[in-house]
Amino acid sequence: MEKQEGKIGFTKFAESWNGRLAMLGIAIGFATELMTGKGILEQLGLM
């Protein structure tokens, strides 16, 4: 029987995707801030 690597929890696979998605979210946040002239919190109505 072959050992299968899990894709749930703190695995290298999960952490790689977590980092990639976090970088994408930050880039999108900066881009929308440049386009609208408002910060992220202002866009969400929190300030």
mmCIF file as gemmi writes it, N, C-alpha and C atoms, coordinates in Angstrom:
data_model
loop_
_atom_site.group_PDB
_atom_site.id
_atom_site.type_symbol
_atom_site.label_atom_id
_atom_site.label_alt_id
_atom_site.label_comp_id
_atom_site.label_asym_id
_atom_site.label_entity_id
_atom_site.label_seq_id
_atom_site.pdbx_PDB_ins_code
_atom_site.Cartn_x
_atom_site.Cartn_y
_atom_site.Cartn_z
_atom_site.occupancy
_atom_site.B_iso_or_equiv
_atom_site.pdbx_formal_charge
_atom_site.auth_seq_id
_atom_site.auth_asym_id
_atom_site.pdbx_PDB_model_num
ATOM 1 N N . MET Axp A 1 ? 0.826 -1.19 0 1 0 ? 1 A 1
ATOM 2 C CA . MET Axp A 1 ? 0 0 0 1 0 ? 1 A 1
ATOM 3 C C . MET Axp A 1 ? 0.867 1.248 0 1 0 ? 1 A 1
ATOM 4 N N . GLU Axp A 2 ? 0.523 2.198 -0.826 1 0 ? 2 A 1
ATOM 5 C CA . GLU Axp A 2 ? 1.274 3.444 -0.883 1 0 ? 2 A 1
ATOM 6 C C . GLU Axp A 2 ? 0.767 4.427 0.149 1 0 ? 2 A 1
ATOM 7 N N . LYS Axp A 3 ? 1.697 5.166 0.697 1 0 ? 3 A 1
ATOM 8 C CA . LYS Axp A 3 ? 1.324 6.187 1.678 1 0 ? 3 A 1
ATOM 9 C C . LYS Axp A 3 ? 0.905 7.451 0.928 1 0 ? 3 A 1
ATOM 10 N N . GLN Axp A 4 ? -0.295 7.94 1.204 1 0 ? 4 A 1
ATOM 11 C CA . GLN Axp A 4 ? -0.79 9.152 0.564 1 0 ? 4 A 1
ATOM 12 C C . GLN Axp A 4 ? -0.512 10.342 1.446 1 0 ? 4 A 1
ATOM 13 N N . GLU Axp A 5 ? -0.06 11.425 0.821 1 0 ? 5 A 1
ATOM 14 C CA . GLU Axp A 5 ? 0.183 12.66 1.566 1 0 ? 5 A 1
ATOM 15 C C . GLU Axp A 5 ? -1.136 13.405 1.722 1 0 ? 5 A 1
ATOM 16 N N . GLY Axp A 6 ? -1.477 13.763 2.951 1 0 ? 6 A 1
ATOM 17 C CA . GLY Axp A 6 ? -2.712 14.491 3.2 1 0 ? 6 A 1
ATOM 18 C C . GLY Axp A 6 ? -2.627 15.917 2.692 1 0 ? 6 A 1
ATOM 19 N N . LYS Axp A 7 ? -3.748 16.46 2.311 1 0 ? 7 A 1
ATOM 20 C CA . LYS Axp A 7 ? -3.786 17.834 1.824 1 0 ? 7 A 1
ATOM 21 C C . LYS Axp A 7 ? -4.574 18.72 2.776 1 0 ? 7 A 1
ATOM 22 N N . ILE Axp A 8 ? -4.721 18.274 4.012 1 0 ? 8 A 1
ATOM 23 C CA . ILE Axp A 8 ? -5.424 19.039 5.038 1 0 ? 8 A 1
ATOM 24 C C . ILE Axp A 8 ? -4.458 19.268 6.189 1 0 ? 8 A 1
ATOM 25 N N . GLY Axp A 9 ? -4.47 20.476 6.734 1 0 ? 9 A 1
ATOM 26 C CA . GLY Axp A 9 ? -3.609 20.774 7.872 1 0 ? 9 A 1
ATOM 27 C C . GLY Axp A 9 ? -2.353 21.51 7.434 1 0 ? 9 A 1
ATOM 28 N N . PHE Axp A 10 ? -1.34 21.453 8.274 1 0 ? 10 A 1
ATOM 29 C CA . PHE Axp A 10 ? -0.098 22.176 8.018 1 0 ? 10 A 1
ATOM 30 C C . PHE Axp A 10 ? 0.851 21.348 7.167 1 0 ? 10 A 1
ATOM 31 N N . THR Axp A 11 ? 0.495 21.181 5.916 1 0 ? 11 A 1
ATOM 32 C CA . THR Axp A 11 ? 1.368 20.472 4.99 1 0 ? 11 A 1
ATOM 33 C C . THR Axp A 11 ? 2.043 21.485 4.086 1 0 ? 11 A 1
ATOM 34 N N . LYS Axp A 12 ? 3.089 21.062 3.411 1 0 ? 12 A 1
ATOM 35 C CA . LYS Axp A 12 ? 3.804 21.958 2.501 1 0 ? 12 A 1
ATOM 36 C C . LYS Axp A 12 ? 2.873 22.442 1.386 1 0 ? 12 A 1
ATOM 37 N N . PHE Axp A 13 ? 2.033 21.546 0.898 1 0 ? 13 A 1
ATOM 38 C CA . PHE Axp A 13 ? 1.077 21.893 -0.158 1 0 ? 13 A 1
ATOM 39 C C . PHE Axp A 13 ? 0.117 22.989 0.31 1 0 ? 13 A 1
ATOM 40 N N . ALA Axp A 14 ? -0.458 22.803 1.493 1 0 ? 14 A 1
ATOM 41 C CA . ALA Axp A 14 ? -1.442 23.762 2.012 1 0 ? 14 A 1
ATOM 42 C C . ALA Axp A 14 ? -0.79 25.108 2.304 1 0 ? 14 A 1
ATOM 43 N N . GLU Axp A 15 ? 0.407 25.097 2.875 1 0 ? 15 A 1
ATOM 44 C CA . GLU Axp A 15 ? 1.078 26.347 3.21 1 0 ? 15 A 1
ATOM 45 C C . GLU Axp A 15 ? 1.519 27.105 1.959 1 0 ? 15 A 1
ATOM 46 N N . SER Axp A 16 ? 1.895 26.387 0.919 1 0 ? 16 A 1
ATOM 47 C CA . SER Axp A 16 ? 2.254 27.044 -0.34 1 0 ? 16 A 1
ATOM 48 C C . SER Axp A 16 ? 1.054 27.791 -0.916 1 0 ? 16 A 1
ATOM 49 N N . TRP Axp A 17 ? -0.103 27.127 -0.949 1 0 ? 17 A 1
ATOM 50 C CA . TRP Axp A 17 ? -1.304 27.777 -1.472 1 0 ? 17 A 1
ATOM 51 C C . TRP Axp A 17 ? -1.77 28.914 -0.579 1 0 ? 17 A 1
ATOM 52 N N . ASN Axp A 18 ? -1.63 28.755 0.726 1 0 ? 18 A 1
ATOM 53 C CA . ASN Axp A 18 ? -2.012 29.811 1.653 1 0 ? 18 A 1
ATOM 54 C C . ASN Axp A 18 ? -1.176 31.06 1.389 1 0 ? 18 A 1
ATOM 55 N N . GLY Axp A 19 ? 0.12 30.893 1.211 1 0 ? 19 A 1
ATOM 56 C CA . GLY Axp A 19 ? 0.998 32.022 0.92 1 0 ? 19 A 1
ATOM 57 C C . GLY Axp A 19 ? 0.677 32.686 -0.406 1 0 ? 19 A 1
ATOM 58 N N . ARG Axp A 20 ? 0.419 31.879 -1.419 1 0 ? 20 A 1
ATOM 59 C CA . ARG Axp A 20 ? 0.094 32.427 -2.744 1 0 ? 20 A 1
ATOM 60 C C . ARG Axp A 20 ? -1.201 33.234 -2.712 1 0 ? 20 A 1
ATOM 61 N N . LEU Axp A 21 ? -2.204 32.694 -2.047 1 0 ? 21 A 1
ATOM 62 C CA . LEU Axp A 21 ? -3.491 33.395 -1.975 1 0 ? 21 A 1
ATOM 63 C C . LEU Axp A 21 ? -3.397 34.661 -1.131 1 0 ? 21 A 1
ATOM 64 N N . ALA Axp A 22 ? -2.571 34.638 -0.092 1 0 ? 22 A 1
ATOM 65 C CA . ALA Axp A 22 ? -2.372 35.831 0.729 1 0 ? 22 A 1
ATOM 66 C C . ALA Axp A 22 ? -1.701 36.929 -0.094 1 0 ? 22 A 1
ATOM 67 N N . MET Axp A 23 ? -0.685 36.572 -0.881 1 0 ? 23 A 1
ATOM 68 C CA . MET Axp A 23 ? -0.014 37.563 -1.731 1 0 ? 23 A 1
ATOM 69 C C . MET Axp A 23 ? -0.973 38.125 -2.778 1 0 ? 23 A 1
ATOM 70 N N . LEU Axp A 24 ? -1.822 37.278 -3.327 1 0 ? 24 A 1
ATOM 71 C CA . LEU Axp A 24 ? -2.807 37.723 -4.302 1 0 ? 24 A 1
ATOM 72 C C . LEU Axp A 24 ? -3.802 38.689 -3.664 1 0 ? 24 A 1
ATOM 73 N N . GLY Axp A 25 ? -4.248 38.382 -2.468 1 0 ? 25 A 1
ATOM 74 C CA . GLY Axp A 25 ? -5.184 39.258 -1.766 1 0 ? 25 A 1
ATOM 75 C C . GLY Axp A 25 ? -4.586 40.619 -1.467 1 0 ? 25 A 1
ATOM 76 N N . ILE Axp A 26 ? -3.33 40.651 -1.052 1 0 ? 26 A 1
ATOM 77 C CA . ILE Axp A 26 ? -2.671 41.929 -0.777 1 0 ? 26 A 1
ATOM 78 C C . ILE Axp A 26 ? -2.515 42.738 -2.06 1 0 ? 26 A 1
ATOM 79 N N . ALA Axp A 27 ? -2.132 42.093 -3.146 1 0 ? 27 A 1
ATOM 80 C CA . ALA Axp A 27 ? -1.977 42.792 -4.424 1 0 ? 27 A 1
ATOM 81 C C . ALA Axp A 27 ? -3.316 43.367 -4.897 1 0 ? 27 A 1
ATOM 82 N N . ILE Axp A 28 ? -4.395 42.614 -4.755 1 0 ? 28 A 1
ATOM 83 C CA . ILE Axp A 28 ? -5.716 43.101 -5.149 1 0 ? 28 A 1
ATOM 84 C C . ILE Axp A 28 ? -6.14 44.26 -4.256 1 0 ? 28 A 1
ATOM 85 N N . GLY Axp A 29 ? -5.836 44.166 -2.967 1 0 ? 29 A 1
ATOM 86 C CA . GLY Axp A 29 ? -6.156 45.255 -2.043 1 0 ? 29 A 1
ATOM 87 C C . GLY Axp A 29 ? -5.45 46.547 -2.416 1 0 ? 29 A 1
ATOM 88 N N . PHE Axp A 30 ? -4.168 46.458 -2.739 1 0 ? 30 A 1
ATOM 89 C CA . PHE Axp A 30 ? -3.428 47.653 -3.155 1 0 ? 30 A 1
ATOM 90 C C . PHE Axp A 30 ? -3.959 48.208 -4.473 1 0 ? 30 A 1
ATOM 91 N N . ALA Axp A 31 ? -4.299 47.327 -5.403 1 0 ? 31 A 1
ATOM 92 C CA . ALA Axp A 31 ? -4.81 47.779 -6.7 1 0 ? 31 A 1
ATOM 93 C C . ALA Axp A 31 ? -6.146 48.506 -6.542 1 0 ? 31 A 1
ATOM 94 N N . THR Axp A 32 ? -7.038 47.977 -5.72 1 0 ? 32 A 1
ATOM 95 C CA . THR Axp A 32 ? -8.32 48.65 -5.533 1 0 ? 32 A 1
ATOM 96 C C . THR Axp A 32 ? -8.143 49.963 -4.784 1 0 ? 32 A 1
ATOM 97 N N . GLU Axp A 33 ? -7.156 50.015 -3.892 1 0 ? 33 A 1
ATOM 98 C CA . GLU Axp A 33 ? -6.886 51.275 -3.194 1 0 ? 33 A 1
ATOM 99 C C . GLU Axp A 33 ? -6.383 52.331 -4.177 1 0 ? 33 A 1
ATOM 100 N N . LEU Axp A 34 ? -5.545 51.944 -5.105 1 0 ? 34 A 1
ATOM 101 C CA . LEU Axp A 34 ? -5.056 52.891 -6.113 1 0 ? 34 A 1
ATOM 102 C C . LEU Axp A 34 ? -6.177 53.356 -7.041 1 0 ? 34 A 1
ATOM 103 N N . MET Axp A 35 ? -7.084 52.452 -7.403 1 0 ? 35 A 1
ATOM 104 C CA . MET Axp A 35 ? -8.163 52.801 -8.329 1 0 ? 35 A 1
ATOM 105 C C . MET Axp A 35 ? -9.234 53.667 -7.681 1 0 ? 35 A 1
ATOM 106 N N . THR Axp A 36 ? -9.546 53.425 -6.415 1 0 ? 36 A 1
ATOM 107 C CA . THR Axp A 36 ? -10.642 54.153 -5.78 1 0 ? 36 A 1
ATOM 108 C C . THR Axp A 36 ? -10.184 55.35 -4.966 1 0 ? 36 A 1
ATOM 109 N N . GLY Axp A 37 ? -8.921 55.356 -4.542 1 0 ? 37 A 1
ATOM 110 C CA . GLY Axp A 37 ? -8.436 56.433 -3.691 1 0 ? 37 A 1
ATOM 111 C C . GLY Axp A 37 ? -8.84 56.284 -2.236 1 0 ? 37 A 1
ATOM 112 N N . LYS Axp A 38 ? -9.471 55.166 -1.903 1 0 ? 38 A 1
ATOM 113 C CA . LYS Axp A 38 ? -9.894 54.886 -0.527 1 0 ? 38 A 1
ATOM 114 C C . LYS Axp A 38 ? -9.145 53.666 -0.02 1 0 ? 38 A 1
ATOM 115 N N . GLY Axp A 39 ? -8.877 53.657 1.277 1 0 ? 39 A 1
ATOM 116 C CA . GLY Axp A 39 ? -8.236 52.492 1.878 1 0 ? 39 A 1
ATOM 117 C C . GLY Axp A 39 ? -9.189 51.315 1.947 1 0 ? 39 A 1
ATOM 118 N N . ILE Axp A 40 ? -8.639 50.166 2.277 1 0 ? 40 A 1
ATOM 119 C CA . ILE Axp A 40 ? -9.444 48.953 2.327 1 0 ? 40 A 1
ATOM 120 C C . ILE Axp A 40 ? -10.551 49.064 3.378 1 0 ? 40 A 1
ATOM 121 N N . LEU Axp A 41 ? -10.207 49.616 4.54 1 0 ? 41 A 1
ATOM 122 C CA . LEU Axp A 41 ? -11.219 49.737 5.587 1 0 ? 41 A 1
ATOM 123 C C . LEU Axp A 41 ? -12.338 50.704 5.195 1 0 ? 41 A 1
ATOM 124 N N . GLU Axp A 42 ? -11.991 51.76 4.474 1 0 ? 42 A 1
ATOM 125 C CA . GLU Axp A 42 ? -13.02 52.704 3.991 1 0 ? 42 A 1
ATOM 126 C C . GLU Axp A 42 ? -13.924 52.028 2.974 1 0 ? 42 A 1
ATOM 127 N N . GLN Axp A 43 ? -13.361 51.214 2.104 1 0 ? 43 A 1
ATOM 128 C CA . GLN Axp A 43 ? -14.151 50.527 1.099 1 0 ? 43 A 1
ATOM 129 C C . GLN Axp A 43 ? -15.144 49.563 1.75 1 0 ? 43 A 1
ATOM 130 N N . LEU Axp A 44 ? -14.741 48.976 2.863 1 0 ? 44 A 1
ATOM 131 C CA . LEU Axp A 44 ? -15.622 48.034 3.559 1 0 ? 44 A 1
ATOM 132 C C . LEU Axp A 44 ? -16.598 48.739 4.485 1 0 ? 44 A 1
ATOM 133 N N . GLY Axp A 45 ? -16.482 50.061 4.618 1 0 ? 45 A 1
ATOM 134 C CA . GLY Axp A 45 ? -17.374 50.824 5.459 1 0 ? 45 A 1
ATOM 135 C C . GLY Axp A 45 ? -17.042 50.74 6.937 1 0 ? 45 A 1
ATOM 136 N N . LEU Axp A 46 ? -15.801 50.43 7.267 1 0 ? 46 A 1
ATOM 137 C CA . LEU Axp A 46 ? -15.407 50.294 8.663 1 0 ? 46 A 1
ATOM 138 C C . LEU Axp A 46 ? -14.783 51.556 9.225 1 0 ? 46 A 1
ATOM 139 N N . MET Axp A 47 ? -14.565 52.55 8.4 1 0 ? 47 A 1
ATOM 140 C CA . MET Axp A 47 ? -14.003 53.828 8.864 1 0 ? 47 A 1
ATOM 141 C C . MET Axp A 47 ? -14.78 54.98 8.268 1 0 ? 47 A 1
